[in-house]
Short mmCIF file of C-alpha atoms and ligand atoms in Angstrom, two decimals:
data_model
loop_
_atom_site.label_atom_id
_atom_site.label_comp_id
_atom_site.label_asym_id
_atom_site.label_seq_id
_atom_site.Cartn_x
_atom_site.Cartn_y
_atom_site.Cartn_z
CA GLN A 1 -49.55 -102.69 51.49
CA ALA A 2 -47.09 -101.94 48.69
CA LYS A 3 -49.26 -99.10 47.51
CA HIS A 4 -49.36 -97.69 50.99
CA SER A 5 -45.62 -97.68 51.51
CA GLY A 6 -45.23 -96.24 48.02
CA ARG A 7 -47.34 -93.31 48.97
CA ASN A 8 -45.38 -92.80 52.14
CA GLN A 9 -42.25 -92.73 50.11
CA TYR A 10 -43.79 -90.22 47.77
CA ARG A 11 -44.63 -87.96 50.69
CA ARG A 12 -41.21 -88.33 52.16
CA PHE A 13 -39.61 -87.16 48.96
CA THR A 14 -41.95 -84.31 48.12
CA ALA A 15 -42.28 -82.68 51.52
CA PRO A 16 -38.72 -81.29 51.54
CA LEU A 17 -39.16 -80.18 47.93
CA ARG A 18 -42.36 -78.36 48.77
CA ASP A 19 -40.71 -76.81 51.80
CA SER A 20 -37.79 -75.54 49.78
CA ALA A 21 -40.10 -74.08 47.13
CA GLN A 22 -42.06 -72.34 49.88
CA LYS A 23 -38.85 -71.09 51.48
CA ARG A 24 -37.75 -69.73 48.13
CA LEU A 25 -41.03 -67.85 47.75
CA ASP A 26 -40.73 -66.41 51.25
CA LEU A 27 -37.17 -65.28 50.66
CA LEU A 28 -38.13 -63.78 47.32
CA LYS A 29 -40.76 -61.67 49.01
CA ASP A 30 -38.34 -60.50 51.72
CA LEU A 31 -35.54 -59.80 49.25
CA GLN A 32 -37.45 -56.90 47.71
CA SER A 33 -37.57 -54.93 50.95
CA ALA A 34 -34.20 -56.05 52.31
CA LEU A 35 -32.29 -53.57 50.19
CA GLU A 36 -34.41 -50.60 51.25
CA THR A 37 -34.17 -51.48 54.93
CA GLY A 38 -30.40 -51.93 54.86
CA GLN A 39 -30.24 -55.66 55.63
CA PHE A 40 -27.21 -56.25 53.40
CA ALA A 41 -23.70 -55.84 54.77
CA LEU A 42 -20.26 -56.61 53.41
CA GLN A 43 -17.52 -58.76 54.83
CA TYR A 44 -14.01 -58.70 53.47
CA GLN A 45 -11.61 -61.57 52.90
CA PRO A 46 -7.89 -60.94 52.34
CA ILE A 47 -6.19 -62.14 49.18
CA VAL A 48 -2.65 -62.88 50.28
CA ASP A 49 0.69 -62.68 48.46
CA MET A 50 1.95 -66.24 48.83
CA GLN A 51 5.61 -65.31 49.05
CA SER A 52 5.42 -62.44 51.55
CA GLY A 53 2.19 -63.25 53.38
CA ARG A 54 1.05 -59.67 52.90
CA VAL A 55 -2.47 -58.66 51.94
CA HIS A 56 -2.70 -57.91 48.21
CA LYS A 57 -6.42 -57.06 48.06
CA THR A 58 -9.56 -57.83 49.96
CA GLU A 59 -12.65 -59.38 48.36
CA ALA A 60 -16.02 -57.90 49.30
CA LEU A 61 -18.57 -60.64 50.09
CA VAL A 62 -22.20 -59.69 50.65
CA ARG A 63 -24.17 -60.91 53.70
CA TRP A 64 -27.91 -60.78 54.27
CA HIS A 65 -28.90 -60.21 57.89
CA HIS A 66 -32.52 -61.34 57.78
CA PRO A 67 -34.56 -59.98 60.72
CA GLU A 68 -36.13 -63.41 61.44
CA ARG A 69 -33.97 -65.98 59.74
CA GLY A 70 -30.62 -64.56 60.75
CA LEU A 71 -27.66 -64.74 58.42
CA ILE A 72 -28.44 -66.01 54.90
CA SER A 73 -25.55 -66.95 52.63
CA PRO A 74 -25.12 -65.41 49.18
CA GLY A 75 -25.23 -68.89 47.64
CA GLU A 76 -28.89 -68.87 48.62
CA PHE A 77 -30.02 -65.37 47.69
CA ILE A 78 -27.79 -64.31 44.76
CA PRO A 79 -29.60 -66.76 42.41
CA LEU A 80 -32.94 -65.34 43.59
CA ALA A 81 -31.70 -61.79 43.06
CA GLU A 82 -30.62 -62.80 39.55
CA ASP A 83 -34.02 -64.30 38.74
CA THR A 84 -35.87 -61.18 39.87
CA GLY A 85 -33.49 -58.62 38.41
CA LEU A 86 -32.80 -57.25 41.87
CA ILE A 87 -29.16 -58.22 41.34
CA VAL A 88 -28.59 -54.94 39.49
CA ALA A 89 -29.62 -52.75 42.43
CA LEU A 90 -27.93 -55.09 44.91
CA GLY A 91 -24.77 -55.11 42.81
CA ASP A 92 -24.77 -51.30 42.65
CA HIS A 93 -25.13 -51.21 46.42
CA VAL A 94 -22.22 -53.63 46.87
CA PHE A 95 -20.00 -51.68 44.50
CA HIS A 96 -20.66 -48.32 46.14
CA GLN A 97 -20.38 -49.69 49.65
CA ALA A 98 -17.07 -51.41 48.85
CA ALA A 99 -15.67 -48.33 47.12
CA ARG A 100 -16.60 -46.09 50.06
CA GLN A 101 -15.01 -48.56 52.47
CA LEU A 102 -11.86 -48.69 50.39
CA ALA A 103 -11.58 -44.90 50.26
CA ALA A 104 -12.03 -44.75 54.05
CA TRP A 105 -9.29 -47.34 54.63
CA ARG A 106 -6.93 -45.58 52.28
CA ASP A 107 -7.56 -42.27 54.07
CA THR A 108 -7.37 -43.43 57.66
CA LEU A 109 -4.72 -46.14 57.32
CA GLY A 110 -2.65 -44.63 54.55
CA THR A 111 -2.48 -48.00 52.80
CA THR A 112 -2.63 -48.60 49.06
CA ILE A 113 -4.87 -51.61 49.49
CA ASP A 114 -7.15 -52.60 46.57
CA ILE A 115 -10.52 -54.27 46.52
CA SER A 116 -12.27 -57.03 44.59
CA VAL A 117 -16.02 -57.04 43.90
CA ASN A 118 -18.13 -59.90 42.51
CA VAL A 119 -20.29 -59.08 39.50
CA SER A 120 -22.93 -61.57 38.41
CA PRO A 121 -23.25 -62.26 34.68
CA VAL A 122 -26.89 -61.19 34.82
CA GLN A 123 -25.79 -57.88 36.36
CA PHE A 124 -22.92 -57.40 33.92
CA LYS A 125 -25.25 -57.86 30.94
CA SER A 126 -28.13 -55.81 32.27
CA ASP A 127 -28.97 -52.41 30.78
CA GLY A 128 -29.32 -51.26 34.38
CA LEU A 129 -25.57 -51.52 34.93
CA ARG A 130 -24.02 -48.16 34.10
CA PRO A 131 -20.21 -48.19 34.11
CA GLN A 132 -20.17 -44.38 33.92
CA ALA A 133 -22.01 -44.09 37.25
CA TRP A 134 -19.40 -46.37 38.83
CA MET A 135 -16.55 -44.28 37.40
CA ASP A 136 -18.19 -41.10 38.71
CA THR A 137 -18.28 -42.62 42.18
CA LEU A 138 -14.62 -43.58 41.99
CA ARG A 139 -13.68 -40.07 40.88
CA GLU A 140 -15.69 -38.50 43.71
CA LEU A 141 -13.94 -40.79 46.19
CA GLY A 142 -10.54 -40.03 44.68
CA LEU A 143 -9.92 -43.69 43.82
CA PRO A 144 -8.09 -44.80 40.67
CA GLY A 145 -9.91 -47.41 38.58
CA SER A 146 -6.98 -49.75 39.12
CA ALA A 147 -7.95 -50.03 42.80
CA ILE A 148 -10.98 -52.09 41.77
CA THR A 149 -11.04 -55.63 40.45
CA LEU A 150 -14.30 -57.05 39.12
CA GLU A 151 -14.74 -60.79 39.63
CA ILE A 152 -16.70 -62.37 36.81
CA THR A 153 -17.37 -66.02 35.98
CA GLU A 154 -17.00 -68.25 32.96
CA ARG A 155 -20.76 -68.07 32.54
CA LEU A 156 -20.34 -64.47 31.33
CA LEU A 157 -17.52 -65.37 28.95
CA MET A 158 -19.70 -67.99 27.29
CA GLU A 159 -22.37 -65.42 26.52
CA ILE A 160 -20.29 -62.48 25.28
CA ASP A 161 -22.21 -60.11 23.04
CA ASP A 162 -21.50 -56.60 21.75
CA GLN A 163 -22.94 -54.92 24.83
CA THR A 164 -20.73 -57.06 27.08
CA ARG A 165 -17.68 -56.20 25.03
CA ILE A 166 -18.45 -52.46 25.14
CA ARG A 167 -18.87 -52.65 28.92
CA ARG A 168 -15.61 -54.52 29.26
CA GLN A 169 -13.89 -51.80 27.26
CA ALA A 170 -15.39 -49.01 29.35
CA PHE A 171 -14.11 -50.65 32.54
CA GLN A 172 -10.75 -51.31 30.94
CA GLU A 173 -10.32 -47.71 29.83
CA ALA A 174 -11.04 -46.62 33.39
CA GLY A 175 -8.27 -48.98 34.58
CA LEU A 176 -10.41 -51.54 36.40
CA LYS A 177 -9.06 -55.07 36.53
CA MET A 178 -10.85 -58.32 35.78
CA ALA A 179 -10.61 -61.60 37.64
CA LEU A 180 -12.08 -64.85 36.39
CA ASP A 181 -13.69 -66.44 39.45
CA ASP A 182 -14.26 -70.19 40.07
CA PHE A 183 -11.94 -71.06 37.17
CA GLY A 184 -12.22 -74.65 36.02
CA THR A 185 -15.85 -75.20 37.02
CA GLY A 186 -17.45 -73.89 33.82
CA TYR A 187 -17.21 -75.04 30.27
CA SER A 188 -15.70 -72.02 28.59
CA SER A 189 -12.89 -72.27 26.11
CA VAL A 190 -9.52 -70.89 27.19
CA SER A 191 -9.58 -68.64 24.13
CA TYR A 192 -12.10 -66.47 25.97
CA LEU A 193 -9.36 -65.60 28.44
CA LYS A 194 -7.60 -63.68 25.73
CA SER A 195 -10.63 -62.04 24.16
CA PHE A 196 -11.95 -60.66 27.44
CA ASP A 197 -8.56 -59.49 28.68
CA ILE A 198 -8.46 -61.12 32.10
CA ASP A 199 -5.92 -59.96 34.72
CA TYR A 200 -6.36 -62.68 37.35
CA ILE A 201 -7.46 -66.29 37.25
CA LYS A 202 -8.97 -67.61 40.47
CA ILE A 203 -8.58 -71.39 40.68
CA ASP A 204 -11.78 -72.80 42.13
CA GLN A 205 -11.67 -74.32 45.59
CA SER A 206 -12.71 -77.73 44.27
CA PHE A 207 -9.19 -78.10 42.83
CA ILE A 208 -7.60 -77.05 46.12
CA ARG A 209 -9.66 -79.16 48.53
CA HIS A 210 -7.83 -82.47 47.94
CA LEU A 211 -4.49 -81.03 46.91
CA ALA A 212 -1.63 -83.44 47.61
CA PRO A 213 1.87 -84.02 46.28
CA ASP A 214 1.77 -85.83 42.91
CA SER A 215 -2.00 -85.43 42.69
CA GLU A 216 -3.89 -84.71 39.47
CA ASP A 217 -5.25 -81.56 41.10
CA LEU A 218 -1.74 -80.27 41.71
CA ALA A 219 -0.81 -81.01 38.08
CA LEU A 220 -3.89 -79.07 36.97
CA CYS A 221 -3.02 -76.12 39.21
CA GLN A 222 0.51 -76.12 37.87
CA ALA A 223 -0.75 -76.17 34.26
CA ILE A 224 -3.18 -73.33 34.93
CA ILE A 225 -0.42 -71.26 36.57
CA THR A 226 1.98 -71.85 33.67
CA MET A 227 -0.67 -70.97 31.10
CA ALA A 228 -1.75 -67.86 33.02
CA HIS A 229 1.80 -66.58 33.39
CA HIS A 230 2.46 -67.09 29.68
CA LEU A 231 -0.63 -65.02 28.95
CA GLY A 232 0.49 -62.27 31.35
CA MET A 233 -2.11 -63.10 34.01
CA GLN A 234 -1.69 -63.75 37.71
CA VAL A 235 -3.22 -66.60 39.67
CA ILE A 236 -5.19 -66.63 42.92
CA ALA A 237 -5.96 -69.99 44.56
CA GLU A 238 -9.28 -70.06 46.44
CA GLY A 239 -10.18 -72.07 49.52
CA ILE A 240 -6.75 -72.60 51.09
CA GLU A 241 -7.39 -74.15 54.49
CA SER A 242 -4.04 -75.67 55.42
CA GLN A 243 -0.35 -74.95 55.48
CA ALA A 244 0.20 -78.00 53.23
CA GLN A 245 -2.01 -76.50 50.51
CA HIS A 246 -0.24 -73.16 50.87
CA GLU A 247 3.20 -74.77 50.56
CA LEU A 248 2.28 -76.90 47.54
CA LEU A 249 0.83 -73.95 45.66
CA ARG A 250 3.66 -71.62 46.55
CA ALA A 251 6.14 -74.22 45.31
CA VAL A 252 4.47 -74.32 41.87
CA GLY A 253 4.54 -70.52 41.57
CA CYS A 254 0.99 -69.55 42.51
CA ASP A 255 0.92 -65.78 43.05
CA TYR A 256 -1.84 -65.29 45.60
CA GLY A 257 -3.94 -67.33 47.98
CA GLN A 258 -7.29 -66.84 49.67
CA GLY A 259 -8.82 -69.04 52.31
CA TYR A 260 -9.56 -69.76 55.95
CA TRP A 261 -5.91 -70.60 56.60
CA TYR A 262 -5.00 -66.92 56.16
CA SER A 263 -8.30 -65.39 57.27
CA ARG A 264 -12.03 -65.96 57.06
CA PRO A 265 -14.17 -63.18 55.61
CA VAL A 266 -14.33 -60.55 58.38
CA ASP A 267 -16.29 -57.43 59.29
CA PRO A 268 -14.85 -54.05 58.22
CA ASP A 269 -13.45 -53.29 61.71
CA ARG A 270 -11.54 -56.55 61.88
CA CYS A 271 -10.31 -56.04 58.34
CA ALA A 272 -9.01 -52.57 59.28
CA GLU A 273 -7.04 -54.24 62.10
CA LEU A 274 -5.54 -56.73 59.66
CA LEU A 275 -4.57 -53.90 57.34
CA LYS A 276 -3.01 -52.00 60.24
CA THR A 277 -0.94 -55.07 61.07
CA MET A 278 0.26 -55.09 57.45
CA GLN A 279 1.22 -51.44 57.77
CA SER A 280 3.53 -52.29 60.64
CA GLY A 281 5.22 -55.08 58.69
CA GLY A 282 3.06 -58.01 59.77
CA THR A 283 1.99 -60.88 57.54
CA LEU A 284 -0.99 -63.22 57.37
CA LEU A 285 1.11 -66.37 57.40
CA PRO A 286 0.26 -68.18 60.62
CA THR A 287 3.24 -68.00 62.98
CA ALA A 288 4.34 -71.60 62.43
CA ASP A 289 5.24 -70.68 58.87
CA LYS A 290 7.02 -67.42 59.55
CA PRO A 291 10.77 -67.30 59.13
CA ASP A 292 12.73 -66.65 62.36
CA GLN A 293 13.14 -62.98 63.08
P1 LIG B 301 -16.75 -66.55 45.49
O1 LIG B 301 -16.72 -65.20 44.87
O2 LIG B 301 -16.00 -67.63 44.80
O3 LIG B 301 -16.25 -66.33 46.97
C1 LIG B 301 -15.53 -67.29 47.71
C2 LIG B 301 -16.43 -68.03 48.67
O4 LIG B 301 -15.64 -69.03 49.33
C3 LIG B 301 -17.00 -67.16 49.79
O5 LIG B 301 -18.25 -67.71 50.16
C4 LIG B 301 -15.98 -67.40 50.91
O6 LIG B 301 -16.51 -67.13 52.19
C5 LIG B 301 -15.67 -68.85 50.73
N1 LIG B 301 -14.35 -69.22 51.24
C6 LIG B 301 -13.25 -68.45 51.37
N2 LIG B 301 -12.21 -69.15 51.86
C7 LIG B 301 -12.65 -70.40 52.07
C8 LIG B 301 -12.04 -71.61 52.58
O7 LIG B 301 -10.87 -71.67 52.94
N3 LIG B 301 -12.82 -72.73 52.63
C9 LIG B 301 -14.13 -72.71 52.23
N4 LIG B 301 -14.83 -73.86 52.33
N5 LIG B 301 -14.75 -71.60 51.74
C10 LIG B 301 -14.01 -70.46 51.66
P2 LIG B 301 -19.53 -66.80 50.33
O8 LIG B 301 -19.16 -65.51 50.98
O9 LIG B 301 -20.60 -67.63 50.95
O10 LIG B 301 -19.94 -66.45 48.84
C11 LIG B 301 -20.36 -67.45 47.95
C12 LIG B 301 -20.49 -66.91 46.56
O11 LIG B 301 -21.54 -65.94 46.47
C13 LIG B 301 -19.26 -66.16 46.07
O12 LIG B 301 -18.28 -67.07 45.63
C14 LIG B 301 -19.84 -65.34 44.95
O13 LIG B 301 -19.99 -66.11 43.79
C15 LIG B 301 -21.20 -65.00 45.49
N6 LIG B 301 -21.18 -63.64 46.05
C16 LIG B 301 -20.76 -63.22 47.27
N7 LIG B 301 -20.88 -61.88 47.38
C17 LIG B 301 -21.37 -61.43 46.19
C18 LIG B 301 -21.72 -60.14 45.66
O14 LIG B 301 -21.57 -59.09 46.29
N8 LIG B 301 -22.22 -60.11 44.38
C19 LIG B 301 -22.37 -61.24 43.62
N9 LIG B 301 -22.85 -61.12 42.38
N10 LIG B 301 -22.04 -62.45 44.08
C20 LIG B 301 -21.55 -62.56 45.35
MG1 LIG B 302 -15.34 -64.02 44.08
MG1 LIG B 303 -14.70 -68.28 43.66
MG1 LIG B 304 -17.22 -70.01 44.51
#
């Protein structure tokens, strides 16, 4: 009897595991062709100036529209793309798509909006990544390097080698900016901040989620902001979902915020509308928070 129930338990625990391994294999197979058949699209999420409520940049976030499975989140397929090396081609696609979109917005809307693009450590370190090709694209589109911010993670900083440093320098000479994404979730030493010449620190959403007055998380945010400002960097808080979080962070001098409270990631058309609203003096602070006009 005990043996029997033990086996049942065994089956109960392995079936989901087997399913997820199978799902992974299926996705892996589909990933190869997804790029060629144009199944990847970008959404854009505003990064908002906390004082003025105006859009500072937008972050490009990749979406996979799978013909059978529907929308698949990057959390699911970016790791697969990294394992297979496809991340290099996918990352190139994202960069070029985002740059073209940015040039189009600048032309049609007459804004000076900038854009942020995520770069995986695997992609950053790959021989397949060619900074010169990216610069050529920017030049053809008439975009200054400073219009582009590359979002990297602590994982990259922990594995810096000569190649990585040379790449960093090439991007820097072209004027691109660097943001350190998901700050506080890795194990890197803060000394890396200096050696890699970071422009923005993005405080990970796990520090924002339970933000409250007098909380440890708020103390940590405050310390990060103070440190960043002393090092000449600016701070973006990720995952702001409430006015309370916005107010607390603004009060401790956080420069920029990103999160559902301002706007979810949106399709290019919707983003163009948001940018148009900015052009006519609008802000992304929900009305309750706006000063009387
Ligand atoms: P990330 O770069 O840290 O992007 C922020 C993630 O938080 C996005 O998830 C965004 O939709 C989500 N988010 C924004 N505001 C809120 C909020 O208020 N509450 C909550 N709960 N979530 C919020 P998404 O789009 O699913 O992307 C997940 C991760 O996948 C990204 O994290 C990034 O690491 C990676 N990723 C996305 N696009 C790309 C890409 O083009 N290339 C690479 N290499 N990685 C990408
Ligand atoms: Mg990011
Ligand atoms: Mg992040
Ligand atoms: Mg994240």
